[in-house]
DNA sequence: ACATAACGATAACATTTGTTATGAAATGAA
DNA sequence: TTCATTTCATAACAAATGTTATCGTTATGT
C-alpha cells in the first residue's frame, strides 16, 4: 500500500503518449511493455501544487502528459528558476533520485498537471530484470546529459541576449507559457535586465 | 588498420587504474574484463597537443592515466574554458560522441598526458554484447549527468565568489594545476574579476 | 644563462547589470 | 462586474563587472 494515493491508472491516451516517447529509444515487445506499464501510477498536481519540495528525497520519476512544471531554488526569500518541463517530458530531480539524497530544489506546477509516475524500486527492478529497460535507462541518461551539458555550456559561453534568442528558437513553449520574471531567473539575470534585452531585440 | 596510430597497449599500472575506477560501478568477471581490455588503445598527447579540435566529430572516449586536459570554446580570438580533467577521469565530448556530430569545442593537454582510448564502434559493440557493460554505460551517463547538472545549477544559483570557494573545497587540483586566467573563464568571469575575488577572499 | 613569453596583481575608467520605485495593462477571484 | 493580484515596462541611481594598460614576477625554450 506504499503508493496508495497514486493508484489511479493512466488513461489509454496517456499511455499512448508515453509509448510514442519510449519507442523513439527502444522497441519493447508486449511482455516488456507489460512489465513497464505494471509499475505506473497516475498523479494529478493542481496549479501551484508540488511534485517535490526542497529537503525531500525525490523517490520517483514522472512523465508529464499534460501541464507545465518548473523547478526552482529558494534563496533570501527569492525564487530562482532552474528549468521548465511540459507534456511529453520527464519531471524529476534525477540527482536526488539516483543518489537518494534530499533535493535542494522544489518542483511546482504552473498549470494543472497530469503525470505518470514510476517509483525508485520499480525502476531499479526493471533495470535488473531486462536488458531492454537497462538500455532505455542508459539512453535516457545520455539524453538528459546532452541537454544539461548544452545548457551549461550556453551559460558559460553565450551572452544573456544570445541565450534569449536561442530560447525563442529552440524552446518557444517557454516564451508562451512561462511568466517573464521566471524566464529571467532561468537565464541567471533579473527581470529588469530581461526586459531591457527584449526592448533591444525588438528594435531589430 | 583503422586505429594504427594508437595500437600501443596500456601498461599494467594504467590498466590497474582503470580497473579500480570501473569496479566502483560494476564487477566484471574475467571474460567480461577481457572483452573490455581487448578494445583499448593507448594514446600519448604532449603538452599543448590536442585530443580533439573544434569541427571534428569525437569518435572516442578517453580515460586519463596521467596529465591534465581542458576543453574550451574559441570566440572572437579568445578562449573560454569549459572544464578540466585529470588522471582517473574521462575526457571526451560525449555530446559529439553520442550524436556523431562535429564538436564545437577543442580539447588540449595542459600537461603531458596519457590516455586509454575506446572507439565508438567498440563501445557500442560492448553495449550490445553484454548486460554488464550496458549497465556500466548507464551508470557512467548517470554520473556525468549529475556532475554537469550540479555545475549548471551552481552557475545559475551561486555568485562567482561562492563558486570559487566551492572550487577550492571540491576541486583543489584545478587551483593547483590550472592557470588562473583559465579558471576565470571557466567561472564565466574575466581574469581581472577573479583576481579581485581572490583578494577579497584572502582578506578573511 | 639568457631572452622571451606567460602569468598574476592592480589601477583607472567604461560599460553592463542590479536595485528600487512607479505606473499601466492584463489576469484572476469573489 | 469590481477589486486585488500579477505581470511587465521603464526610469534613476547604485553596484558589480569588464576593458585596457602597466608592472613585477615566474616559467619556458634555446
GROMACS .gro file of N, CA, C and O in nm, chain A residues 71 73 75 80-82 94-95 98-99 105 127-128 130-131 134-135 137-138 141-142 144-146 148-153 155-157 185-186, chain B residues 71 73 75 80-82 94-95 98-99 105 127-128 130-131 134-135 137-138 141-142 144-146 148-153 155-157 185-186:
model
  280
   71UNK      N    1   1.118   2.378  -1.185
   71UNK     CA    2   1.192   2.356  -1.060
   71UNK      C    3   1.270   2.481  -1.030
   71UNK      O    4   1.314   2.554  -1.119
   73UNK      N    5   1.496   2.719  -0.703
   73UNK     CA    6   1.577   2.720  -0.582
   73UNK      C    7   1.541   2.845  -0.503
   73UNK      O    8   1.528   2.952  -0.561
   75UNK      N    9   1.628   3.130  -0.226
   75UNK     CA   10   1.744   3.192  -0.162
   75UNK      C   11   1.707   3.334  -0.123
   75UNK      O   12   1.656   3.409  -0.205
   80UNK      N   13   1.464   3.125  -0.771
   80UNK     CA   14   1.544   3.124  -0.893
   80UNK      C   15   1.511   2.997  -0.971
   80UNK      O   16   1.530   2.887  -0.920
   81UNK      N   17   1.464   3.015  -1.094
   81UNK     CA   18   1.417   2.901  -1.172
   81UNK      C   19   1.533   2.824  -1.231
   81UNK      O   20   1.628   2.882  -1.285
   82UNK      N   21   1.523   2.692  -1.223
   82UNK     CA   22   1.627   2.606  -1.280
   82UNK      C   23   1.588   2.552  -1.416
   82UNK      O   24   1.671   2.546  -1.506
   94UNK      N   25   1.668   1.417  -1.084
   94UNK     CA   26   1.734   1.288  -1.111
   94UNK      C   27   1.857   1.272  -1.022
   94UNK      O   28   1.893   1.159  -0.988
   95UNK      N   29   1.921   1.381  -0.985
   95UNK     CA   30   2.033   1.376  -0.891
   95UNK      C   31   1.985   1.316  -0.759
   95UNK      O   32   2.039   1.215  -0.711
   98UNK      N   33   1.876   0.948  -0.796
   98UNK     CA   34   1.983   0.849  -0.810
   98UNK      C   35   2.067   0.837  -0.683
   98UNK      O   36   2.105   0.727  -0.644
   99UNK      N   37   2.096   0.951  -0.621
   99UNK     CA   38   2.183   0.947  -0.503
   99UNK      C   39   2.104   0.920  -0.375
   99UNK      O   40   2.163   0.894  -0.271
  105UNK      N   41   1.593   2.150  -0.432
  105UNK     CA   42   1.502   2.226  -0.517
  105UNK      C   43   1.358   2.183  -0.498
  105UNK      O   44   1.329   2.071  -0.457
  127UNK      N   45   1.546  -0.237  -1.442
  127UNK     CA   46   1.686  -0.242  -1.489
  127UNK      C   47   1.746  -0.381  -1.465
  127UNK      O   48   1.820  -0.434  -1.547
  128UNK      N   49   1.714  -0.438  -1.350
  128UNK     CA   50   1.773  -0.567  -1.317
  128UNK      C   51   1.716  -0.681  -1.402
  128UNK      O   52   1.787  -0.774  -1.439
  130UNK      N   53   1.572  -0.670  -1.706
  130UNK     CA   54   1.560  -0.662  -1.851
  130UNK      C   55   1.674  -0.583  -1.914
  130UNK      O   56   1.706  -0.473  -1.872
  131UNK      N   57   1.735  -0.642  -2.017
  131UNK     CA   58   1.840  -0.569  -2.089
  131UNK      C   59   1.781  -0.451  -2.164
  131UNK      O   60   1.844  -0.346  -2.177
  134UNK      N   61   1.726  -0.171  -1.919
  134UNK     CA   62   1.859  -0.122  -1.882
  134UNK      C   63   1.909  -0.026  -1.990
  134UNK      O   64   1.961   0.082  -1.963
  135UNK      N   65   1.892  -0.067  -2.116
  135UNK     CA   66   1.934   0.021  -2.227
  135UNK      C   67   1.851   0.149  -2.229
  135UNK      O   68   1.904   0.258  -2.250
  137UNK      N   69   1.727   0.298  -1.980
  137UNK     CA   70   1.784   0.383  -1.876
  137UNK      C   71   1.911   0.453  -1.921
  137UNK      O   72   1.932   0.570  -1.893
  138UNK      N   73   1.995   0.381  -1.994
  138UNK     CA   74   2.118   0.443  -2.044
  138UNK      C   75   2.086   0.554  -2.143
  138UNK      O   76   2.140   0.664  -2.134
  141UNK      N   77   1.951   0.860  -1.972
  141UNK     CA   78   2.058   0.932  -1.902
  141UNK      C   79   2.145   1.007  -2.002
  141UNK      O   80   2.185   1.121  -1.978
  142UNK      N   81   2.174   0.942  -2.116
  142UNK     CA   82   2.254   1.009  -2.217
  142UNK      C   83   2.183   1.132  -2.272
  142UNK      O   84   2.244   1.238  -2.291
  144UNK      N   85   1.945   1.323  -2.126
  144UNK     CA   86   1.936   1.437  -2.033
  144UNK      C   87   2.074   1.491  -2.006
  144UNK      O   88   2.091   1.610  -1.981
  145UNK      N   89   2.177   1.407  -2.016
  145UNK     CA   90   2.313   1.460  -2.005
  145UNK      C   91   2.340   1.562  -2.114
  145UNK      O   92   2.386   1.672  -2.089
  146UNK      N   93   2.310   1.524  -2.239
  146UNK     CA   94   2.335   1.614  -2.352
  146UNK      C   95   2.259   1.746  -2.333
  146UNK      O   96   2.311   1.854  -2.354
  148UNK      N   97   2.152   1.894  -2.053
  148UNK     CA   98   2.202   1.981  -1.947
  148UNK      C   99   2.343   2.030  -1.980
  148UNK      O  100   2.381   2.142  -1.946
  149UNK      N  101   2.420   1.949  -2.050
  149UNK     CA  102   2.554   1.989  -2.093
  149UNK      C  103   2.546   2.110  -2.187
  149UNK      O  104   2.621   2.206  -2.173
  150UNK      N  105   2.453   2.103  -2.283
  150UNK     CA  106   2.438   2.216  -2.376
  150UNK      C  107   2.394   2.341  -2.302
  150UNK      O  108   2.441   2.451  -2.329
  151UNK      N  109   2.301   2.320  -2.211
  151UNK     CA  110   2.254   2.435  -2.132
  151UNK      C  111   2.369   2.495  -2.051
  151UNK      O  112   2.385   2.616  -2.044
  152UNK      N  113   2.449   2.410  -1.990
  152UNK     CA  114   2.562   2.459  -1.910
  152UNK      C  115   2.660   2.535  -1.996
  152UNK      O  116   2.704   2.644  -1.961
  153UNK      N  117   2.694   2.479  -2.111
  153UNK     CA  118   2.790   2.548  -2.198
  153UNK      C  119   2.734   2.681  -2.246
  153UNK      O  120   2.808   2.779  -2.257
  155UNK      N  121   2.539   2.874  -2.080
  155UNK     CA  122   2.551   2.969  -1.968
  155UNK      C  123   2.690   3.029  -1.961
  155UNK      O  124   2.708   3.146  -1.929
  156UNK      N  125   2.793   2.949  -1.991
  156UNK     CA  126   2.930   2.999  -1.980
  156UNK      C  127   2.971   3.076  -2.105
  156UNK      O  128   3.039   3.178  -2.097
  157UNK      N  129   2.929   3.027  -2.222
  157UNK     CA  130   2.984   3.080  -2.346
  157UNK      C  131   2.898   3.187  -2.412
  157UNK      O  132   2.948   3.267  -2.491
  185UNK      N  133   1.511   3.462  -1.423
  185UNK     CA  134   1.597   3.392  -1.327
  185UNK      C  135   1.651   3.262  -1.386
  185UNK      O  136   1.760   3.218  -1.350
  186UNK      N  137   1.576   3.203  -1.479
  186UNK     CA  138   1.627   3.085  -1.551
  186UNK      C  139   1.752   3.121  -1.629
  186UNK      O  140   1.847   3.042  -1.637
  275UNK      N  141   3.888   2.146  -2.192
  275UNK     CA  142   3.815   2.173  -2.316
  275UNK      C  143   3.773   2.318  -2.315
  275UNK      O  144   3.745   2.375  -2.209
  277UNK      N  145   3.624   2.673  -2.569
  277UNK     CA  146   3.549   2.724  -2.683
  277UNK      C  147   3.618   2.851  -2.730
  277UNK      O  148   3.657   2.933  -2.649
  279UNK      N  149   3.612   3.207  -2.932
  279UNK     CA  150   3.517   3.310  -2.976
  279UNK      C  151   3.590   3.443  -2.981
  279UNK      O  152   3.655   3.483  -2.885
  284UNK      N  153   3.753   3.032  -2.409
  284UNK     CA  154   3.673   3.022  -2.288
  284UNK      C  155   3.671   2.877  -2.242
  284UNK      O  156   3.625   2.789  -2.316
  285UNK      N  157   3.718   2.853  -2.121
  285UNK     CA  158   3.732   2.716  -2.073
  285UNK      C  159   3.598   2.658  -2.031
  285UNK      O  160   3.520   2.723  -1.961
  286UNK      N  161   3.573   2.533  -2.069
  286UNK     CA  162   3.451   2.464  -2.030
  286UNK      C  163   3.472   2.373  -1.911
  286UNK      O  164   3.388   2.368  -1.822
  298UNK      N  165   3.120   1.404  -2.502
  298UNK     CA  166   3.024   1.294  -2.505
  298UNK      C  167   2.904   1.330  -2.591
  298UNK      O  168   2.842   1.240  -2.650
  299UNK      N  169   2.871   1.457  -2.599
  299UNK     CA  170   2.765   1.502  -2.688
  299UNK      C  171   2.798   1.465  -2.832
  299UNK      O  172   2.723   1.395  -2.901
  302UNK      N  173   2.812   1.083  -2.887
  302UNK     CA  174   2.683   1.014  -2.894
  302UNK      C  175   2.604   1.054  -3.017
  302UNK      O  176   2.541   0.970  -3.082
  303UNK      N  177   2.605   1.182  -3.050
  303UNK     CA  178   2.524   1.228  -3.163
  303UNK      C  179   2.598   1.215  -3.295
  303UNK      O  180   2.537   1.230  -3.401
  309UNK      N  181   3.395   2.229  -2.963
  309UNK     CA  182   3.500   2.257  -2.866
  309UNK      C  183   3.630   2.185  -2.899
  309UNK      O  184   3.630   2.083  -2.967
  331UNK      N  185   2.817  -0.263  -2.552
  331UNK     CA  186   2.679  -0.245  -2.504
  331UNK      C  187   2.588  -0.354  -2.559
  331UNK      O  188   2.501  -0.406  -2.489
  332UNK      N  189   2.606  -0.389  -2.685
  332UNK     CA  190   2.519  -0.489  -2.748
  332UNK      C  191   2.543  -0.629  -2.694
  332UNK      O  192   2.450  -0.706  -2.677
  334UNK      N  193   2.677  -0.726  -2.399
  334UNK     CA  194   2.686  -0.756  -2.257
  334UNK      C  195   2.594  -0.669  -2.173
  334UNK      O  196   2.592  -0.546  -2.187
  335UNK      N  197   2.516  -0.733  -2.086
  335UNK     CA  198   2.431  -0.656  -1.996
  335UNK      C  199   2.515  -0.579  -1.895
  335UNK      O  200   2.480  -0.468  -1.855
  338UNK      N  201   2.646  -0.269  -2.069
  338UNK     CA  202   2.529  -0.181  -2.088
  338UNK      C  203   2.502  -0.106  -1.959
  338UNK      O  204   2.480   0.015  -1.958
  339UNK      N  205   2.506  -0.178  -1.848
  339UNK     CA  206   2.484  -0.112  -1.718
  339UNK      C  207   2.595  -0.013  -1.688
  339UNK      O  208   2.569   0.097  -1.638
  341UNK      N  209   2.759   0.158  -1.896
  341UNK     CA  210   2.729   0.276  -1.976
  341UNK      C  211   2.621   0.362  -1.912
  341UNK      O  212   2.631   0.484  -1.911
  342UNK      N  213   2.520   0.297  -1.856
  342UNK     CA  214   2.416   0.374  -1.788
  342UNK      C  215   2.471   0.447  -1.667
  342UNK      O  216   2.446   0.566  -1.647
  345UNK      N  217   2.682   0.741  -1.765
  345UNK     CA  218   2.599   0.852  -1.812
  345UNK      C  219   2.530   0.921  -1.694
  345UNK      O  220   2.520   1.043  -1.689
  346UNK      N  221   2.483   0.839  -1.597
  346UNK     CA  222   2.418   0.898  -1.480
  346UNK      C  223   2.516   0.983  -1.400
  346UNK      O  224   2.482   1.092  -1.352
  348UNK      N  225   2.801   1.137  -1.504
  348UNK     CA  226   2.839   1.264  -1.567
  348UNK      C  227   2.719   1.357  -1.577
  348UNK      O  228   2.735   1.479  -1.572
  349UNK      N  229   2.599   1.300  -1.584
  349UNK     CA  230   2.481   1.386  -1.578
  349UNK      C  231   2.477   1.462  -1.447
  349UNK      O  232   2.459   1.584  -1.443
  350UNK      N  233   2.493   1.390  -1.337
  350UNK     CA  234   2.487   1.454  -1.205
  350UNK      C  235   2.595   1.563  -1.193
  350UNK      O  236   2.570   1.673  -1.144
  352UNK      N  237   2.743   1.742  -1.432
  352UNK     CA  238   2.721   1.863  -1.512
  352UNK      C  239   2.595   1.936  -1.466
  352UNK      O  240   2.588   2.058  -1.469
  353UNK      N  241   2.498   1.861  -1.415
  353UNK     CA  242   2.377   1.922  -1.359
  353UNK      C  243   2.411   2.009  -1.239
  353UNK      O  244   2.364   2.122  -1.226
  354UNK      N  245   2.496   1.959  -1.151
  354UNK     CA  246   2.535   2.039  -1.033
  354UNK      C  247   2.611   2.163  -1.076
  354UNK      O  248   2.593   2.271  -1.022
  355UNK      N  249   2.700   2.144  -1.173
  355UNK     CA  250   2.776   2.258  -1.223
  355UNK      C  251   2.683   2.363  -1.283
  355UNK      O  252   2.699   2.482  -1.261
  356UNK      N  253   2.586   2.317  -1.362
  356UNK     CA  254   2.492   2.408  -1.425
  356UNK      C  255   2.412   2.485  -1.320
  356UNK      O  256   2.398   2.606  -1.327
  357UNK      N  257   2.361   2.413  -1.221
  357UNK     CA  258   2.284   2.481  -1.117
  357UNK      C  259   2.370   2.580  -1.040
  357UNK      O  260   2.323   2.688  -1.004
  359UNK      N  261   2.612   2.753  -1.162
  359UNK     CA  262   2.627   2.871  -1.248
  359UNK      C  263   2.506   2.965  -1.235
  359UNK      O  264   2.521   3.087  -1.239
  360UNK      N  265   2.387   2.907  -1.223
  360UNK     CA  266   2.267   2.991  -1.216
  360UNK      C  267   2.243   3.044  -1.075
  360UNK      O  268   2.203   3.159  -1.058
  361UNK      N  269   2.269   2.961  -0.975
  361UNK     CA  270   2.225   2.994  -0.841
  361UNK      C  271   2.333   3.058  -0.753
  361UNK      O  272   2.302   3.125  -0.655
  389UNK      N  273   3.776   3.205  -1.693
  389UNK     CA  274   3.676   3.185  -1.800
  389UNK      C  275   3.590   3.062  -1.771
  389UNK      O  276   3.474   3.057  -1.812
  390UNK      N  277   3.645   2.964  -1.697
  390UNK     CA  278   3.565   2.850  -1.653
  390UNK      C  279   3.448   2.897  -1.565
  390UNK      O  280   3.338   2.843  -1.572
   0.00000   0.00000   0.00000
